[in-house]
Amino acid sequence: MQGNITEGPVLKPVRKERVSRQVFDQLKEQIVKGQWPAGTKLPSEHELSKQLNVSRVSVRAALQMLVALGLLETRHGEGTFVRELSGDIYLNALFPLLALSKTNIFDVLEYRRVMDPGAVVLASERANAEDLAELERIYHQMEKYREDYKAFAHADLEFHLTIAKATKNPIFIKVNTIIRDILNASMEGIVRALGIRDGLHYHREILQALQARDASKAERLMREHVERTIQRLKEGGGT
């Protein structure tokens, strides 16, 4: 049974700094803690902006993020409602944590240095023919896009995400999807700084190790690949 918010949790006026983030945090807290149960209709943007003492633009930005995360849904002609919570929502919460803060690219790469070698081991054991064919297709795209840094960067990220998908582990898949989205904005710049030679070399070798079901070789290559990327970025690119 859906209900409207009349009385209940009192939202606090928001300080001027990082307004959208503060609005987002307050609304998310009400939902995740169950103070606004599934089916609850939220007040209008105008009412929320008055209660929070912020602009409607800030409220709208926060609501859009909550809709994107799956916490809210907008029904045409009816308003905005709280959705049923699912396990994906708690993983989706990683996205604003990373995207709305000034995430250091080296923090993300450090995560990949630890997790990607493990993912490629699982992929070497669990990848099916379709997974391997998709990895090969993406690798050929990378070869094709030697002169197109943006397309090459996109293919690079898809290669790593496809390895995660080949693990058949939903946690690896979800987290790597988020990491892909976080890196998407900066990956083209990384490719421009480092060039494509290393990327092509390591992706080809990793693909061949996966095709051979050589888990130890795939793990070693993936670790080298990410560590070398970190090292070269710290040194300012180059060979």
Short mmCIF file of C-alpha atoms in Angstrom, two decimals:
data_model
loop_
_atom_site.label_atom_id
_atom_site.label_comp_id
_atom_site.label_asym_id
_atom_site.label_seq_id
_atom_site.Cartn_x
_atom_site.Cartn_y
_atom_site.Cartn_z
CA MET A 1 0.00 0.00 0.00
CA GLN A 2 1.46 3.33 -1.07
CA GLY A 3 1.24 6.42 1.07
CA ASN A 4 2.11 10.08 0.96
CA ILE A 5 4.65 11.74 3.24
CA THR A 6 2.82 14.03 5.64
CA GLU A 7 4.36 13.64 9.06
CA GLY A 8 7.40 11.60 9.98
CA PRO A 9 11.14 12.09 9.46
CA VAL A 10 12.12 15.74 9.55
CA LEU A 11 14.64 16.74 6.91
CA LYS A 12 17.28 19.22 7.99
CA PRO A 13 18.04 22.49 6.18
CA VAL A 14 21.09 22.01 4.00
CA ARG A 15 24.33 23.99 4.13
CA LYS A 16 25.31 25.74 0.91
CA GLU A 17 28.43 23.67 0.14
CA ARG A 18 27.98 20.52 -1.95
CA VAL A 19 24.23 21.05 -1.94
CA SER A 20 23.21 18.31 -4.37
CA ARG A 21 25.33 15.76 -2.52
CA GLN A 22 23.81 16.69 0.83
CA VAL A 23 20.29 16.46 -0.58
CA PHE A 24 21.14 13.10 -2.14
CA ASP A 25 22.58 11.78 1.14
CA GLN A 26 19.57 12.84 3.21
CA LEU A 27 16.99 11.39 0.84
CA LYS A 28 18.96 8.17 0.40
CA GLU A 29 19.22 7.73 4.17
CA GLN A 30 15.44 7.99 4.59
CA ILE A 31 14.93 5.29 1.95
CA VAL A 32 17.66 2.84 2.94
CA LYS A 33 16.71 2.98 6.63
CA GLY A 34 13.10 2.22 5.74
CA GLN A 35 11.75 5.51 7.05
CA TRP A 36 10.23 5.99 3.61
CA PRO A 37 8.96 2.49 2.73
CA ALA A 38 8.44 1.14 -0.78
CA GLY A 39 5.46 2.78 -2.46
CA THR A 40 5.82 6.07 -0.60
CA LYS A 41 5.17 9.10 -2.77
CA LEU A 42 7.72 11.88 -2.30
CA PRO A 43 6.74 15.53 -1.98
CA SER A 44 7.08 17.66 -5.10
CA GLU A 45 10.40 19.27 -6.01
CA HIS A 46 8.97 22.58 -4.84
CA GLU A 47 7.97 21.17 -1.43
CA LEU A 48 11.32 19.43 -0.95
CA SER A 49 13.26 22.55 -1.89
CA LYS A 50 11.32 24.56 0.72
CA GLN A 51 11.81 21.93 3.43
CA LEU A 52 15.53 21.55 2.68
CA ASN A 53 16.10 25.26 2.03
CA VAL A 54 17.79 24.60 -1.31
CA SER A 55 17.05 25.32 -4.96
CA ARG A 56 14.80 23.09 -7.04
CA VAL A 57 17.80 22.46 -9.30
CA SER A 58 19.67 20.83 -6.41
CA VAL A 59 16.63 18.74 -5.48
CA ARG A 60 16.13 17.67 -9.09
CA ALA A 61 19.77 16.60 -9.43
CA ALA A 62 19.55 14.50 -6.26
CA LEU A 63 16.28 12.89 -7.35
CA GLN A 64 17.72 12.04 -10.76
CA MET A 65 20.65 10.27 -9.13
CA LEU A 66 18.31 8.32 -6.84
CA VAL A 67 16.23 7.28 -9.84
CA ALA A 68 19.39 6.19 -11.67
CA LEU A 69 20.37 4.07 -8.67
CA GLY A 70 16.99 2.36 -8.63
CA LEU A 71 15.92 3.78 -5.27
CA LEU A 72 13.15 5.91 -6.77
CA GLU A 73 10.92 5.70 -9.81
CA THR A 74 9.06 8.45 -11.63
CA ARG A 75 5.52 7.68 -12.77
CA HIS A 76 4.23 9.98 -15.48
CA GLY A 77 1.42 12.14 -14.20
CA GLU A 78 1.65 10.70 -10.68
CA GLY A 79 4.97 11.73 -9.14
CA THR A 80 8.10 10.12 -7.70
CA PHE A 81 7.86 6.97 -5.58
CA VAL A 82 10.17 4.82 -3.46
CA ARG A 83 10.97 1.47 -5.06
CA GLU A 84 11.43 -1.92 -3.42
CA LEU A 85 15.03 -2.34 -2.27
CA SER A 86 17.10 -5.00 -4.03
CA GLY A 87 20.65 -6.26 -3.57
CA ASP A 88 21.78 -4.29 -6.63
CA ILE A 89 21.00 -1.04 -4.86
CA TYR A 90 23.73 -1.57 -2.27
CA LEU A 91 26.27 -2.14 -5.04
CA ASN A 92 24.91 0.82 -7.00
CA ALA A 93 25.64 2.97 -3.95
CA LEU A 94 29.32 2.60 -4.88
CA PHE A 95 28.74 4.80 -7.91
CA PRO A 96 27.90 8.08 -6.14
CA LEU A 97 30.53 7.27 -3.52
CA LEU A 98 33.13 7.30 -6.27
CA ALA A 99 31.61 9.62 -8.84
CA LEU A 100 30.62 12.44 -6.49
CA SER A 101 33.96 12.51 -4.72
CA LYS A 102 37.27 13.44 -6.28
CA THR A 103 38.30 9.86 -6.82
CA ASN A 104 42.01 9.53 -7.48
CA ILE A 105 42.60 7.51 -10.63
CA PHE A 106 45.38 5.66 -8.82
CA ASP A 107 42.90 4.50 -6.15
CA VAL A 108 40.79 2.89 -8.87
CA LEU A 109 43.82 1.34 -10.55
CA GLU A 110 45.03 0.03 -7.20
CA TYR A 111 41.68 -1.71 -6.80
CA ARG A 112 42.13 -3.23 -10.25
CA ARG A 113 45.68 -4.33 -9.41
CA VAL A 114 44.27 -6.42 -6.56
CA MET A 115 41.00 -7.64 -8.10
CA ASP A 116 41.62 -8.05 -11.85
CA PRO A 117 44.17 -10.88 -11.49
CA GLY A 118 41.63 -12.83 -9.44
CA ALA A 119 38.91 -12.15 -11.98
CA VAL A 120 41.03 -13.43 -14.85
CA VAL A 121 41.76 -16.66 -12.93
CA LEU A 122 38.03 -17.29 -12.51
CA ALA A 123 37.44 -16.36 -16.15
CA SER A 124 40.06 -18.86 -17.31
CA GLU A 125 38.12 -21.57 -15.48
CA ARG A 126 34.57 -20.49 -16.32
CA ALA A 127 34.62 -18.69 -19.67
CA ASN A 128 32.52 -20.38 -22.33
CA ALA A 129 32.96 -20.24 -26.09
CA GLU A 130 30.77 -17.13 -26.37
CA ASP A 131 32.85 -15.28 -23.76
CA LEU A 132 36.11 -16.10 -25.55
CA ALA A 133 34.63 -15.11 -28.90
CA GLU A 134 33.51 -11.78 -27.44
CA LEU A 135 36.96 -11.11 -25.98
CA GLU A 136 38.54 -11.87 -29.34
CA ARG A 137 36.07 -9.57 -31.09
CA ILE A 138 36.86 -6.74 -28.69
CA TYR A 139 40.60 -7.29 -29.11
CA HIS A 140 40.23 -7.00 -32.90
CA GLN A 141 38.33 -3.76 -32.31
CA MET A 142 41.30 -2.48 -30.32
CA GLU A 143 43.58 -3.31 -33.24
CA LYS A 144 41.19 -1.55 -35.61
CA TYR A 145 41.05 1.60 -33.48
CA ARG A 146 44.80 2.21 -33.26
CA GLU A 147 44.33 5.80 -34.43
CA ASP A 148 41.10 6.47 -32.53
CA TYR A 149 41.96 6.96 -28.86
CA LYS A 150 38.36 7.33 -27.72
CA ALA A 151 37.18 4.13 -29.42
CA PHE A 152 40.31 2.28 -28.29
CA ALA A 153 39.70 3.37 -24.68
CA HIS A 154 36.09 2.20 -24.84
CA ALA A 155 37.16 -1.20 -26.21
CA ASP A 156 39.84 -1.49 -23.50
CA LEU A 157 37.25 -1.01 -20.75
CA GLU A 158 34.84 -3.44 -22.42
CA PHE A 159 37.60 -6.08 -22.59
CA HIS A 160 38.07 -5.93 -18.81
CA LEU A 161 34.31 -5.91 -18.19
CA THR A 162 33.90 -8.95 -20.44
CA ILE A 163 36.50 -10.80 -18.36
CA ALA A 164 34.44 -9.94 -15.28
CA LYS A 165 31.31 -11.26 -17.00
CA ALA A 166 33.17 -14.49 -17.83
CA THR A 167 33.67 -15.13 -14.10
CA LYS A 168 29.88 -15.72 -13.86
CA ASN A 169 30.08 -13.99 -10.47
CA PRO A 170 27.45 -11.21 -10.19
CA ILE A 171 29.55 -9.24 -7.69
CA PHE A 172 32.55 -9.09 -10.02
CA ILE A 173 30.25 -8.10 -12.87
CA LYS A 174 28.44 -5.35 -10.96
CA VAL A 175 31.52 -3.80 -9.37
CA ASN A 176 33.45 -3.88 -12.65
CA THR A 177 30.52 -2.23 -14.41
CA ILE A 178 30.76 0.60 -11.88
CA ILE A 179 34.55 0.78 -12.28
CA ARG A 180 34.07 0.92 -16.06
CA ASP A 181 31.69 3.85 -15.68
CA ILE A 182 34.08 5.65 -13.32
CA LEU A 183 37.09 5.18 -15.62
CA ASN A 184 35.14 6.04 -18.75
CA ALA A 185 35.68 9.78 -18.34
CA SER A 186 39.46 9.51 -17.95
CA MET A 187 40.36 6.45 -20.02
CA GLU A 188 40.84 8.32 -23.29
CA GLY A 189 43.36 10.61 -21.57
CA ILE A 190 45.20 7.59 -20.18
CA VAL A 191 45.43 6.05 -23.65
CA ARG A 192 46.69 9.33 -25.11
CA ALA A 193 49.33 9.58 -22.39
CA LEU A 194 50.55 5.98 -22.58
CA GLY A 195 49.90 5.07 -26.20
CA ILE A 196 48.37 1.81 -27.38
CA ARG A 197 51.37 -0.52 -27.68
CA ASP A 198 51.28 -1.84 -24.11
CA GLY A 199 47.51 -2.21 -24.19
CA LEU A 200 47.53 -4.25 -27.37
CA HIS A 201 50.41 -6.42 -26.17
CA TYR A 202 48.91 -7.31 -22.80
CA HIS A 203 45.36 -7.76 -24.04
CA ARG A 204 46.56 -10.10 -26.79
CA GLU A 205 48.65 -12.14 -24.33
CA ILE A 206 45.83 -12.27 -21.77
CA LEU A 207 43.38 -13.38 -24.46
CA GLN A 208 45.70 -16.17 -25.56
CA ALA A 209 46.20 -17.32 -21.96
CA LEU A 210 42.43 -17.44 -21.47
CA GLN A 211 41.99 -19.40 -24.68
CA ALA A 212 44.60 -21.88 -23.43
CA ARG A 213 42.92 -22.04 -19.99
CA ASP A 214 46.27 -21.09 -18.47
CA ALA A 215 45.10 -19.45 -15.25
CA SER A 216 48.55 -18.80 -13.76
CA LYS A 217 49.82 -17.11 -16.92
CA ALA A 218 46.67 -15.04 -17.27
CA GLU A 219 46.97 -13.93 -13.64
CA ARG A 220 50.64 -12.95 -14.05
CA LEU A 221 49.95 -11.01 -17.25
CA MET A 222 47.01 -9.14 -15.76
CA ARG A 223 49.02 -8.17 -12.70
CA GLU A 224 51.91 -6.96 -14.88
CA HIS A 225 49.49 -5.06 -17.11
CA VAL A 226 47.87 -3.06 -14.30
CA GLU A 227 51.12 -2.52 -12.38
CA ARG A 228 52.86 -1.27 -15.52
CA THR A 229 49.97 1.09 -16.24
CA ILE A 230 50.23 2.55 -12.73
CA GLN A 231 54.01 2.87 -12.97
CA ARG A 232 53.96 4.57 -16.36
CA LEU A 233 51.23 7.00 -15.33
CA LYS A 234 53.23 7.98 -12.25
CA GLU A 235 56.26 8.52 -14.46
CA GLY A 236 54.24 10.69 -16.82
CA GLY A 237 53.65 8.22 -19.66
CA GLY A 238 56.11 7.31 -22.35
CA THR A 239 57.72 3.96 -22.96
#
